[in-house]
């Protein structure tokens, strides 16, 4: 790990540059030939269990190679069928999914409506402790109508259920009797697991029983390379075909060099500093939380660190790409004087130390942004201490509701719907760190109707409440940067999904 102390504060934001040596695994793990695709990840895979997967850029994307979902969102953000041939609502309290016939696991057992029911019921079971259980709170029953038809009954309207199901993958009930899905794989997807070295790499090989649309690759390597400079070097030398979170100056250099492709697209990810409103000093202290927002010069982050490519968050965790985005909200102004006054009124004891946790290797320019944030909070009199750790060490206690006072993080939801993104802060979510009855009521109302206009009205209310209550420091929507080797093409997408099927050989 590399810790940087750049002394960034106020408008004097300086670019931090870390020169890191290129440390790669053996050439055997990273060798690239005509049928092997090598993808460089910036952070580790936390679990192979799809019922516990929530990080789209690693765990969920990995699961999509091994397992099948009912539906998926393609590179054009269109919802397409995978296991499902068609799907449609039945009134306001049920969704029907007609399944493709003949899909089987490697051992020959069918992936039919009974398997779909078993998986969803397993996630809904509190004893499973699935991180994705909250997505199925509106579900009342899963009914097997026939081997190829399943009906999901809901407690009311649930217009985004198909979107949420794009992140749910299906395990074999028979296989689960004797195996651990956190470290083993047995699915119906295009690939099967050949090797998993936690924190280092995954090797995937073709699943010979797969009958879907195939990518041009017989093998896929996911290699964990936390250092940005090492990811750039891997693509430049052909040891990796695709890499993400590339420093902006390296994007320009790679494009001009002509030996690799590189670029950026607007992402759906909003960078925030999340505050734990369940514990002091932020619990029941909206003035302090608002002060944190007034203390940060977001435009300085965009101009000084992001090369002008990011956009300031308009007092919400959604970008205009989301259904439910509130165009009436405006960003918190940069006003250090007001921040100091609110801190005084908040009653925070002078000298109180506040820890800012920074998970490394997952979020774009996390260390640099955290230095700016900490420096500007210190300018208004707060005693902020940065604590960096690798993402895998940070995410486990975070998932258990054990986050510290503050954490820098990026948040996005691949459905591009307010129901998913704003739902991250619903009090029933174990990682909400926010409990507000008015906010919860607005979310429930938005989920409880299929009328788009009514949904927008409810989400407008939810975003207004969140803006005022300020459970986060609203920072910026980050650019999504990437690099490709000369032998492949990849249609850039800013929603975090990483799939071998989106990559083509030239």
Short mmCIF file of C-alpha atoms in Angstrom, two decimals:
data_model
loop_
_atom_site.label_atom_id
_atom_site.label_comp_id
_atom_site.label_asym_id
_atom_site.label_seq_id
_atom_site.Cartn_x
_atom_site.Cartn_y
_atom_site.Cartn_z
CA UNK A 1 0.00 0.00 0.00
CA UNK A 2 1.17 3.55 -0.72
CA UNK A 3 0.09 6.35 1.57
CA UNK A 4 0.29 9.89 0.24
CA UNK A 5 0.24 13.13 2.14
CA UNK A 6 -0.02 15.91 -0.40
CA UNK A 7 -0.99 18.83 1.80
CA UNK A 8 -4.00 19.63 -0.37
CA UNK A 9 -6.29 22.34 0.92
CA UNK A 10 -8.53 25.19 -0.21
CA UNK A 11 -8.21 26.21 -3.81
CA UNK A 12 -4.57 25.11 -3.95
CA UNK A 13 -5.25 21.63 -5.19
CA UNK A 14 -2.17 19.99 -6.54
CA UNK A 15 -2.06 16.79 -8.51
CA UNK A 16 -0.53 13.90 -6.60
CA UNK A 17 1.55 11.55 -8.66
CA UNK A 18 2.77 8.22 -7.37
CA UNK A 19 5.40 6.40 -9.35
CA UNK A 20 4.85 2.72 -8.71
CA UNK A 21 6.89 -0.17 -9.98
CA UNK A 22 5.22 -2.61 -12.27
CA UNK A 23 4.67 -5.81 -10.35
CA UNK A 24 2.80 -8.48 -12.26
CA UNK A 25 2.15 -12.13 -11.71
CA UNK A 26 3.79 -14.87 -13.65
CA UNK A 27 3.55 -14.70 -17.40
CA UNK A 28 1.56 -17.93 -17.31
CA UNK A 29 -1.32 -16.24 -15.51
CA UNK A 30 -1.27 -13.18 -17.72
CA UNK A 31 -0.30 -14.63 -21.08
CA UNK A 32 -2.58 -13.41 -23.81
CA UNK A 33 -3.17 -15.44 -26.94
CA UNK A 34 -5.85 -15.46 -29.57
CA UNK A 35 -8.47 -17.11 -27.35
CA UNK A 36 -7.56 -15.77 -23.90
CA UNK A 37 -8.95 -12.49 -22.59
CA UNK A 38 -7.13 -10.88 -19.67
CA UNK A 39 -8.92 -8.20 -17.65
CA UNK A 40 -7.09 -6.14 -15.03
CA UNK A 41 -9.21 -5.36 -11.96
CA UNK A 42 -8.34 -2.55 -9.57
CA UNK A 43 -9.70 -4.37 -6.48
CA UNK A 44 -10.13 -7.90 -5.19
CA UNK A 45 -13.13 -10.16 -5.64
CA UNK A 46 -14.83 -10.47 -2.25
CA UNK A 47 -17.01 -13.53 -2.82
CA UNK A 48 -18.04 -15.94 -5.56
CA UNK A 49 -21.47 -16.41 -3.95
CA UNK A 50 -23.93 -14.53 -6.17
CA UNK A 51 -26.47 -14.25 -3.34
CA UNK A 52 -23.97 -12.11 -1.42
CA UNK A 53 -22.59 -10.14 -4.39
CA UNK A 54 -23.30 -6.41 -4.50
CA UNK A 55 -20.18 -4.82 -6.04
CA UNK A 56 -21.03 -4.72 -9.75
CA UNK A 57 -17.51 -3.98 -10.98
CA UNK A 58 -16.09 -7.13 -9.38
CA UNK A 59 -18.31 -9.70 -7.60
CA UNK A 60 -21.51 -9.26 -9.63
CA UNK A 61 -19.69 -9.07 -12.96
CA UNK A 62 -17.67 -12.18 -12.11
CA UNK A 63 -20.89 -14.03 -11.21
CA UNK A 64 -22.33 -13.15 -14.63
CA UNK A 65 -19.65 -15.31 -16.27
CA UNK A 66 -20.50 -18.39 -14.19
CA UNK A 67 -24.24 -18.12 -13.67
CA UNK A 68 -27.36 -17.09 -15.55
CA UNK A 69 -29.86 -14.40 -14.64
CA UNK A 70 -33.44 -14.07 -15.84
CA UNK A 71 -32.60 -10.81 -17.62
CA UNK A 72 -29.51 -8.65 -18.18
CA UNK A 73 -28.73 -5.10 -19.17
CA UNK A 74 -26.71 -5.01 -22.37
CA UNK A 75 -24.05 -2.52 -23.43
CA UNK A 76 -26.78 -0.19 -24.74
CA UNK A 77 -28.51 -0.24 -21.32
CA UNK A 78 -31.39 -2.27 -22.76
CA UNK A 79 -32.94 -5.04 -20.64
CA UNK A 80 -32.66 -8.32 -22.55
CA UNK A 81 -33.66 -11.88 -21.76
CA UNK A 82 -31.14 -14.49 -20.59
CA UNK A 83 -33.08 -17.32 -18.94
CA UNK A 84 -36.34 -15.50 -19.61
CA UNK A 85 -37.85 -15.47 -23.08
CA UNK A 86 -40.37 -12.83 -22.07
CA UNK A 87 -41.69 -11.13 -18.94
CA UNK A 88 -44.68 -8.96 -18.19
CA UNK A 89 -46.70 -7.62 -15.26
CA UNK A 90 -49.95 -9.25 -14.28
CA UNK A 91 -52.01 -6.48 -12.72
CA UNK A 92 -50.28 -4.42 -10.04
CA UNK A 93 -49.19 -7.30 -7.83
CA UNK A 94 -47.37 -9.90 -9.93
CA UNK A 95 -44.73 -10.38 -12.61
CA UNK A 96 -44.70 -13.40 -14.92
CA UNK A 97 -41.47 -14.79 -16.42
CA UNK A 98 -41.54 -17.38 -19.21
CA UNK A 99 -38.30 -19.36 -19.21
CA UNK A 100 -36.27 -20.89 -22.00
CA UNK A 101 -36.63 -24.66 -22.07
CA UNK A 102 -33.65 -27.02 -21.97
CA UNK A 103 -31.22 -24.98 -19.82
CA UNK A 104 -29.27 -27.38 -17.60
CA UNK A 105 -26.44 -27.40 -15.11
CA UNK A 106 -23.33 -29.45 -15.91
CA UNK A 107 -24.72 -32.46 -14.06
CA UNK A 108 -27.86 -32.46 -16.18
CA UNK A 109 -30.36 -31.00 -13.71
CA UNK A 110 -32.72 -28.51 -15.28
CA UNK A 111 -32.72 -24.81 -14.45
CA UNK A 112 -36.49 -24.50 -14.44
CA UNK A 113 -39.17 -22.53 -12.60
CA UNK A 114 -38.72 -24.62 -9.44
CA UNK A 115 -35.02 -23.68 -9.32
CA UNK A 116 -35.87 -20.00 -9.80
CA UNK A 117 -38.35 -20.20 -6.92
CA UNK A 118 -35.85 -22.02 -4.67
CA UNK A 119 -33.19 -19.37 -5.27
CA UNK A 120 -35.45 -16.37 -4.66
CA UNK A 121 -36.96 -17.98 -1.56
CA UNK A 122 -33.45 -18.70 -0.29
CA UNK A 123 -32.48 -15.04 -0.64
CA UNK A 124 -35.71 -14.00 1.10
CA UNK A 125 -35.01 -16.35 4.02
CA UNK A 126 -33.53 -14.32 6.92
CA UNK A 127 -31.39 -17.30 7.94
CA UNK A 128 -29.47 -17.06 4.66
CA UNK A 129 -28.34 -13.53 5.62
CA UNK A 130 -28.19 -12.54 1.97
CA UNK A 131 -27.04 -8.98 1.40
CA UNK A 132 -29.61 -8.81 -1.38
CA UNK A 133 -32.61 -9.74 0.75
CA UNK A 134 -33.92 -6.13 0.87
CA UNK A 135 -34.54 -6.23 -2.89
CA UNK A 136 -37.24 -8.84 -2.25
CA UNK A 137 -39.03 -7.21 0.67
CA UNK A 138 -41.96 -6.35 -1.67
CA UNK A 139 -42.27 -10.01 -2.78
CA UNK A 140 -45.01 -12.01 -1.07
CA UNK A 141 -44.73 -15.34 -2.90
CA UNK A 142 -42.94 -17.07 -5.76
CA UNK A 143 -45.27 -19.44 -7.63
CA UNK A 144 -44.27 -22.23 -10.01
CA UNK A 145 -46.95 -22.14 -12.69
CA UNK A 146 -45.23 -24.69 -14.93
CA UNK A 147 -41.64 -25.86 -15.51
CA UNK A 148 -41.13 -22.88 -17.84
CA UNK A 149 -43.28 -20.26 -16.11
CA UNK A 150 -42.75 -18.58 -12.76
CA UNK A 151 -44.99 -15.92 -11.23
CA UNK A 152 -43.56 -13.54 -8.63
CA UNK A 153 -46.32 -12.09 -6.46
CA UNK A 154 -45.70 -8.73 -4.80
CA UNK A 155 -47.33 -6.84 -1.93
CA UNK A 156 -48.19 -4.06 -4.34
CA UNK A 157 -46.74 -2.56 -7.48
CA UNK A 158 -43.04 -3.28 -7.98
CA UNK A 159 -42.21 -1.67 -11.33
CA UNK A 160 -38.44 -2.21 -11.08
CA UNK A 161 -38.47 -5.91 -10.19
CA UNK A 162 -37.20 -7.05 -13.63
CA UNK A 163 -34.34 -4.52 -13.38
CA UNK A 164 -33.36 -5.79 -9.94
CA UNK A 165 -33.45 -9.38 -11.19
CA UNK A 166 -30.68 -8.53 -13.66
CA UNK A 167 -28.34 -8.85 -10.65
CA UNK A 168 -29.71 -12.17 -9.35
CA UNK A 169 -28.08 -15.42 -10.48
CA UNK A 170 -29.30 -18.98 -9.99
CA UNK A 171 -27.59 -21.81 -8.12
CA UNK A 172 -28.31 -25.53 -8.27
CA UNK A 173 -30.29 -26.67 -5.17
CA UNK A 174 -28.82 -30.17 -5.50
CA UNK A 175 -25.23 -28.89 -5.76
CA UNK A 176 -25.73 -26.55 -2.81
CA UNK A 177 -26.32 -29.52 -0.50
CA UNK A 178 -22.58 -30.30 -0.43
CA UNK A 179 -20.76 -27.22 -1.70
CA UNK A 180 -19.79 -23.69 -0.65
CA UNK A 181 -20.67 -21.08 -3.31
CA UNK A 182 -18.34 -18.51 -1.73
CA UNK A 183 -15.30 -20.42 -3.04
CA UNK A 184 -16.76 -22.92 -5.54
CA UNK A 185 -18.71 -22.49 -8.77
CA UNK A 186 -21.32 -24.61 -10.54
CA UNK A 187 -23.52 -22.69 -12.91
CA UNK A 188 -25.06 -22.47 -16.35
CA UNK A 189 -23.02 -19.53 -17.62
CA UNK A 190 -20.49 -19.38 -20.44
CA UNK A 191 -17.49 -20.15 -18.21
CA UNK A 192 -16.53 -22.35 -15.31
CA UNK A 193 -13.90 -21.76 -12.65
CA UNK A 194 -10.43 -23.19 -13.23
CA UNK A 195 -8.55 -21.41 -10.43
CA UNK A 196 -9.30 -18.79 -7.78
CA UNK A 197 -6.45 -17.22 -5.84
CA UNK A 198 -8.08 -14.73 -3.46
CA UNK A 199 -6.68 -11.23 -3.83
CA UNK A 200 -4.71 -12.15 -6.94
CA UNK A 201 -6.52 -13.77 -9.88
CA UNK A 202 -9.32 -15.89 -11.28
CA UNK A 203 -8.85 -18.22 -14.22
CA UNK A 204 -11.97 -19.11 -16.20
CA UNK A 205 -12.38 -21.75 -18.88
CA UNK A 206 -15.18 -22.52 -21.30
CA UNK A 207 -18.24 -24.31 -19.95
CA UNK A 208 -18.86 -27.04 -22.51
CA UNK A 209 -22.54 -27.33 -21.56
CA UNK A 210 -23.26 -23.64 -22.24
CA UNK A 211 -25.78 -23.11 -25.05
CA UNK A 212 -26.15 -19.33 -25.13
CA UNK A 213 -24.53 -16.65 -27.29
CA UNK A 214 -20.78 -17.16 -26.90
CA UNK A 215 -17.89 -14.70 -26.76
CA UNK A 216 -14.80 -15.33 -28.93
CA UNK A 217 -12.71 -16.40 -25.91
CA UNK A 218 -12.03 -19.89 -24.61
CA UNK A 219 -10.43 -18.60 -21.40
CA UNK A 220 -10.72 -15.45 -19.32
CA UNK A 221 -8.24 -14.20 -16.72
CA UNK A 222 -9.26 -11.64 -14.12
CA UNK A 223 -6.06 -10.28 -12.59
CA UNK A 224 -6.11 -8.01 -9.53
CA UNK A 225 -3.69 -5.11 -10.12
CA UNK A 226 -4.39 -2.38 -7.52
CA UNK A 227 -1.77 0.13 -8.67
CA UNK A 228 -2.95 2.30 -11.61
CA UNK A 229 0.55 2.51 -13.09
CA UNK A 230 0.79 -1.28 -13.12
CA UNK A 231 -2.55 -1.59 -14.90
CA UNK A 232 -1.37 0.88 -17.52
CA UNK A 233 1.85 -1.07 -17.98
CA UNK A 234 -0.05 -4.35 -18.32
CA UNK A 235 -2.16 -2.98 -21.17
CA UNK A 236 0.81 -1.24 -22.81
CA UNK A 237 2.83 -4.47 -22.95
CA UNK A 238 -0.11 -6.65 -24.01
CA UNK A 239 -0.18 -8.58 -20.73
CA UNK A 240 -3.75 -7.38 -20.20
CA UNK A 241 -6.44 -6.61 -22.74
CA UNK A 242 -8.75 -4.42 -20.68
CA UNK A 243 -8.20 -2.23 -17.61
CA UNK A 244 -10.22 0.40 -15.78
CA UNK A 245 -9.74 3.45 -13.56
CA UNK A 246 -6.82 4.70 -15.62
CA UNK A 247 -5.28 8.06 -14.53
CA UNK A 248 -6.44 10.83 -16.84
CA UNK A 249 -2.93 11.79 -17.91
CA UNK A 250 -2.30 8.16 -18.88
CA UNK A 251 -5.46 8.07 -20.99
CA UNK A 252 -4.05 10.91 -23.10
CA UNK A 253 -0.60 9.34 -23.27
CA UNK A 254 -1.92 5.94 -24.35
CA UNK A 255 -4.13 7.46 -27.04
CA UNK A 256 -1.26 9.52 -28.45
CA UNK A 257 1.18 6.58 -28.29
CA UNK A 258 -0.92 4.47 -30.64
CA UNK A 259 0.04 1.17 -29.01
CA UNK A 260 -3.12 0.86 -26.94
CA UNK A 261 -6.62 2.24 -26.87
CA UNK A 262 -7.89 4.43 -24.05
CA UNK A 263 -10.74 6.76 -23.28
CA UNK A 264 -13.42 7.80 -20.86
CA UNK A 265 -17.19 8.02 -20.68
CA UNK A 266 -19.48 9.69 -18.14
CA UNK A 267 -20.27 7.22 -15.39
CA UNK A 268 -23.37 6.65 -13.32
CA UNK A 269 -21.22 6.64 -10.17
CA UNK A 270 -21.38 9.45 -7.64
CA UNK A 271 -18.47 9.98 -5.27
CA UNK A 272 -19.50 10.77 -1.72
CA UNK A 273 -18.14 10.87 1.78
CA UNK A 274 -20.64 8.73 3.64
CA UNK A 275 -21.31 9.71 7.24
CA UNK A 276 -22.44 7.18 9.82
CA UNK A 277 -25.57 8.89 11.12
CA UNK A 278 -26.17 6.06 13.59
CA UNK A 279 -23.26 7.08 15.81
CA UNK A 280 -21.65 10.29 17.16
CA UNK A 281 -20.65 12.80 16.05
CA UNK A 282 -23.10 12.66 13.10
CA UNK A 283 -26.11 11.03 14.78
CA UNK A 284 -28.94 13.55 15.32
CA UNK A 285 -26.66 16.34 14.13
CA UNK A 286 -27.88 17.64 10.79
CA UNK A 287 -26.04 20.95 11.25
CA UNK A 288 -22.71 19.17 11.43
CA UNK A 289 -23.54 17.10 8.36
CA UNK A 290 -24.56 20.20 6.42
CA UNK A 291 -21.37 21.95 7.53
CA UNK A 292 -19.34 19.15 5.99
CA UNK A 293 -20.99 19.88 2.64
CA UNK A 294 -20.37 23.63 2.79
CA UNK A 295 -16.71 23.01 3.66
CA UNK A 296 -15.79 21.24 0.42
CA UNK A 297 -14.90 23.01 -2.82
CA UNK A 298 -16.27 20.48 -5.30
CA UNK A 299 -15.28 22.55 -8.33
CA UNK A 300 -11.65 22.41 -7.17
CA UNK A 301 -11.84 18.60 -7.24
CA UNK A 302 -13.30 18.62 -10.76
CA UNK A 303 -10.76 21.10 -12.09
CA UNK A 304 -7.67 20.10 -10.11
CA UNK A 305 -7.98 16.33 -10.00
CA UNK A 306 -10.40 15.28 -12.73
CA UNK A 307 -9.16 17.54 -15.50
CA UNK A 308 -12.58 19.17 -15.75
CA UNK A 309 -14.23 15.89 -16.82
CA UNK A 310 -16.33 15.21 -13.73
CA UNK A 311 -19.49 17.06 -12.76
CA UNK A 312 -20.48 18.41 -9.37
CA UNK A 313 -23.25 16.39 -7.72
CA UNK A 314 -26.45 18.40 -7.48
CA UNK A 315 -27.18 17.56 -3.82
CA UNK A 316 -28.14 13.99 -4.71
CA UNK A 317 -26.48 10.64 -5.36
CA UNK A 318 -27.92 10.29 -8.85
CA UNK A 319 -26.72 11.63 -12.18
CA UNK A 320 -29.10 12.77 -14.95
CA UNK A 321 -28.85 9.23 -16.39
CA UNK A 322 -31.16 7.92 -13.65
CA UNK A 323 -34.93 7.80 -13.70
CA UNK A 324 -35.89 9.91 -10.70
CA UNK A 325 -33.09 12.48 -11.01
CA UNK A 326 -34.22 15.76 -9.43
CA UNK A 327 -33.25 18.61 -11.76
CA UNK A 328 -34.49 21.22 -9.27
CA UNK A 329 -31.81 20.52 -6.67
CA UNK A 330 -28.64 22.58 -6.58
CA UNK A 331 -25.23 21.72 -5.10
CA UNK A 332 -24.20 22.92 -1.66
CA UNK A 333 -22.18 26.08 -2.21
CA UNK A 334 -18.54 26.22 -1.14
CA UNK A 335 -18.86 28.43 1.94
CA UNK A 336 -16.19 27.85 4.63
CA UNK A 337 -17.58 30.69 6.77
CA UNK A 338 -21.00 29.09 6.91
CA UNK A 339 -19.40 25.72 7.59
CA UNK A 340 -17.56 27.10 10.61
CA UNK A 341 -20.75 28.69 11.96
CA UNK A 342 -22.72 25.45 11.58
CA UNK A 343 -19.94 23.47 13.27
CA UNK A 344 -20.10 25.88 16.20
CA UNK A 345 -23.89 25.53 16.39
CA UNK A 346 -23.65 21.73 16.15
CA UNK A 347 -22.02 21.51 19.55
CA UNK A 348 -19.09 19.44 18.36
CA UNK A 349 -16.38 19.53 21.02
CA UNK A 350 -13.20 21.25 19.88
CA UNK A 351 -10.46 18.80 18.89
CA UNK A 352 -12.80 15.85 18.33
CA UNK A 353 -11.00 13.43 16.06
CA UNK A 354 -13.03 12.15 13.09
CA UNK A 355 -11.71 9.25 11.05
CA UNK A 356 -12.09 9.24 7.28
CA UNK A 357 -11.84 5.69 5.96
CA UNK A 358 -10.53 5.36 2.41
CA UNK A 359 -10.84 1.95 0.71
CA UNK A 360 -7.99 1.72 -1.77
CA UNK A 361 -7.99 0.11 -5.21
CA UNK A 362 -11.73 0.39 -5.82
CA UNK A 363 -12.69 4.02 -6.43
CA UNK A 364 -11.21 6.39 -8.98
CA UNK A 365 -8.48 8.63 -7.48
CA UNK A 366 -9.67 7.79 -3.98
CA UNK A 367 -6.46 8.77 -2.22
CA UNK A 368 -6.17 12.11 -4.02
CA UNK A 369 -9.81 13.06 -3.44
CA UNK A 370 -9.63 12.09 0.23
CA UNK A 371 -6.57 14.31 0.68
CA UNK A 372 -8.51 17.27 -0.69
CA UNK A 373 -11.55 16.54 1.47
CA UNK A 374 -9.52 16.09 4.64
CA UNK A 375 -7.49 19.24 3.98
CA UNK A 376 -10.57 21.39 3.45
CA UNK A 377 -12.34 19.98 6.52
CA UNK A 378 -9.26 20.80 8.55
CA UNK A 379 -9.41 24.36 7.20
CA UNK A 380 -12.78 24.84 8.91
CA UNK A 381 -11.47 23.51 12.20
CA UNK A 382 -12.20 19.78 12.08
CA UNK A 383 -9.66 17.21 13.23
CA UNK A 384 -9.84 14.67 10.39
CA UNK A 385 -7.56 11.65 10.23
CA UNK A 386 -7.31 9.59 7.03
CA UNK A 387 -7.13 5.83 7.40
CA UNK A 388 -6.42 3.93 4.18
CA UNK A 389 -7.00 0.19 3.78
CA UNK A 390 -7.44 -2.23 0.92
CA UNK A 391 -10.99 -2.55 -0.33
CA UNK A 392 -11.49 -6.17 0.71
CA UNK A 393 -10.52 -5.36 4.32
CA UNK A 394 -12.87 -2.37 4.36
CA UNK A 395 -15.94 -3.87 2.68
CA UNK A 396 -16.51 -6.73 5.13
CA UNK A 397 -17.13 -4.59 8.25
CA UNK A 398 -18.95 -2.05 6.08
CA UNK A 399 -21.35 -4.79 4.92
CA UNK A 400 -21.99 -5.72 8.56
CA UNK A 401 -22.97 -2.17 9.49
CA UNK A 402 -19.64 -1.48 11.16
CA UNK A 403 -18.40 1.47 9.11
CA UNK A 404 -16.46 4.17 10.95
CA UNK A 405 -17.57 7.82 11.24
CA UNK A 406 -16.84 8.66 7.57
CA UNK A 407 -15.86 6.77 4.44
CA UNK A 408 -15.03 7.92 0.92
CA UNK A 409 -16.85 5.80 -1.63
CA UNK A 410 -18.50 5.76 -5.03
CA UNK A 411 -22.10 4.65 -5.47
CA UNK A 412 -24.00 3.57 -8.56
CA UNK A 413 -26.85 1.23 -9.38
CA UNK A 414 -26.92 -0.60 -12.73
CA UNK A 415 -30.71 -0.38 -13.12
CA UNK A 416 -30.32 3.41 -13.50
CA UNK A 417 -33.50 3.82 -11.48
CA UNK A 418 -33.99 5.80 -8.28
CA UNK A 419 -35.54 2.78 -6.61
CA UNK A 420 -32.17 1.02 -6.60
CA UNK A 421 -29.81 3.93 -6.01
CA UNK A 422 -31.88 5.70 -3.35
CA UNK A 423 -32.71 2.33 -1.81
CA UNK A 424 -29.10 2.14 -0.64
CA UNK A 425 -30.15 4.61 2.07
CA UNK A 426 -33.47 2.99 3.01
CA UNK A 427 -33.41 2.09 6.71
CA UNK A 428 -34.00 -1.63 5.99
CA UNK A 429 -30.75 -1.78 4.07
CA UNK A 430 -28.03 -3.07 6.44
CA UNK A 431 -25.57 -0.59 4.95
CA UNK A 432 -27.86 2.45 4.97
CA UNK A 433 -26.25 4.21 7.97
CA UNK A 434 -29.28 6.50 7.69
CA UNK A 435 -32.71 6.20 9.29
CA UNK A 436 -35.32 8.74 8.28
CA UNK A 437 -39.04 7.91 8.30
CA UNK A 438 -39.95 10.61 5.77
CA UNK A 439 -37.30 9.35 3.37
CA UNK A 440 -38.42 5.72 3.78
CA UNK A 441 -42.04 6.70 3.15
CA UNK A 442 -41.15 8.47 -0.10
CA UNK A 443 -39.16 5.44 -1.29
CA UNK A 444 -42.03 3.08 -0.47
CA UNK A 445 -44.50 5.30 -2.29
CA UNK A 446 -42.28 5.46 -5.37
CA UNK A 447 -41.95 1.70 -5.44
CA UNK A 448 -45.66 1.21 -4.81
CA UNK A 449 -46.96 2.65 -8.10
CA UNK A 450 -46.41 1.94 -11.77
CA UNK A 451 -47.34 5.49 -12.80
CA UNK A 452 -44.07 7.20 -13.91
CA UNK A 453 -45.32 10.68 -13.01
CA UNK A 454 -46.27 9.61 -9.50
CA UNK A 455 -42.95 7.81 -9.07
CA UNK A 456 -41.08 10.98 -10.06
CA UNK A 457 -43.07 12.98 -7.51
CA UNK A 458 -42.16 10.57 -4.71
CA UNK A 459 -38.50 10.41 -5.69
CA UNK A 460 -38.37 14.20 -5.83
CA UNK A 461 -39.49 14.20 -2.21
CA UNK A 462 -36.92 11.56 -1.26
CA UNK A 463 -34.05 13.48 -2.86
CA UNK A 464 -35.15 16.71 -1.17
CA UNK A 465 -35.14 15.01 2.22
CA UNK A 466 -31.74 13.49 1.58
CA UNK A 467 -30.30 16.80 0.39
CA UNK A 468 -31.44 18.56 3.56
CA UNK A 469 -30.53 15.74 5.96
CA UNK A 470 -27.13 15.33 4.28
CA UNK A 471 -26.11 11.78 5.28
CA UNK A 472 -23.21 12.20 2.84
CA UNK A 473 -20.94 14.89 1.53
CA UNK A 474 -22.17 15.16 -2.06
CA UNK A 475 -19.02 15.39 -4.18
CA UNK A 476 -18.85 14.64 -7.91
CA UNK A 477 -19.96 12.22 -10.61
CA UNK A 478 -16.70 10.65 -11.71
CA UNK A 479 -15.55 9.95 -15.26
CA UNK A 480 -15.07 6.27 -16.10
CA UNK A 481 -11.66 5.68 -17.69
CA UNK A 482 -10.39 2.58 -19.44
CA UNK A 483 -7.61 1.19 -21.62
CA UNK A 484 -7.61 -1.64 -24.18
CA UNK A 485 -4.89 -3.67 -25.87
CA UNK A 486 -4.52 -3.33 -29.67
CA UNK A 487 -6.10 -6.74 -30.34
CA UNK A 488 -9.54 -6.09 -28.84
CA UNK A 489 -12.38 -3.61 -29.00
CA UNK A 490 -14.74 -2.83 -26.14
CA UNK A 491 -17.82 -0.67 -26.19
CA UNK A 492 -17.27 1.56 -23.18
CA UNK A 493 -20.06 1.57 -20.63
CA UNK A 494 -20.23 3.67 -17.49
CA UNK A 495 -22.42 1.35 -15.40
CA UNK A 496 -19.61 -0.84 -13.95
CA UNK A 497 -20.59 -4.08 -15.73
CA UNK A 498 -17.59 -6.04 -16.98
CA UNK A 499 -18.41 -8.93 -19.29
CA UNK A 500 -16.23 -10.91 -21.67
CA UNK A 501 -19.20 -11.00 -24.04
CA UNK A 502 -18.86 -7.22 -24.51
CA UNK A 503 -15.28 -7.62 -25.81
CA UNK A 504 -14.50 -8.46 -29.43
CA UNK A 505 -11.30 -9.54 -31.11
CA UNK A 506 -10.16 -7.26 -33.93
#
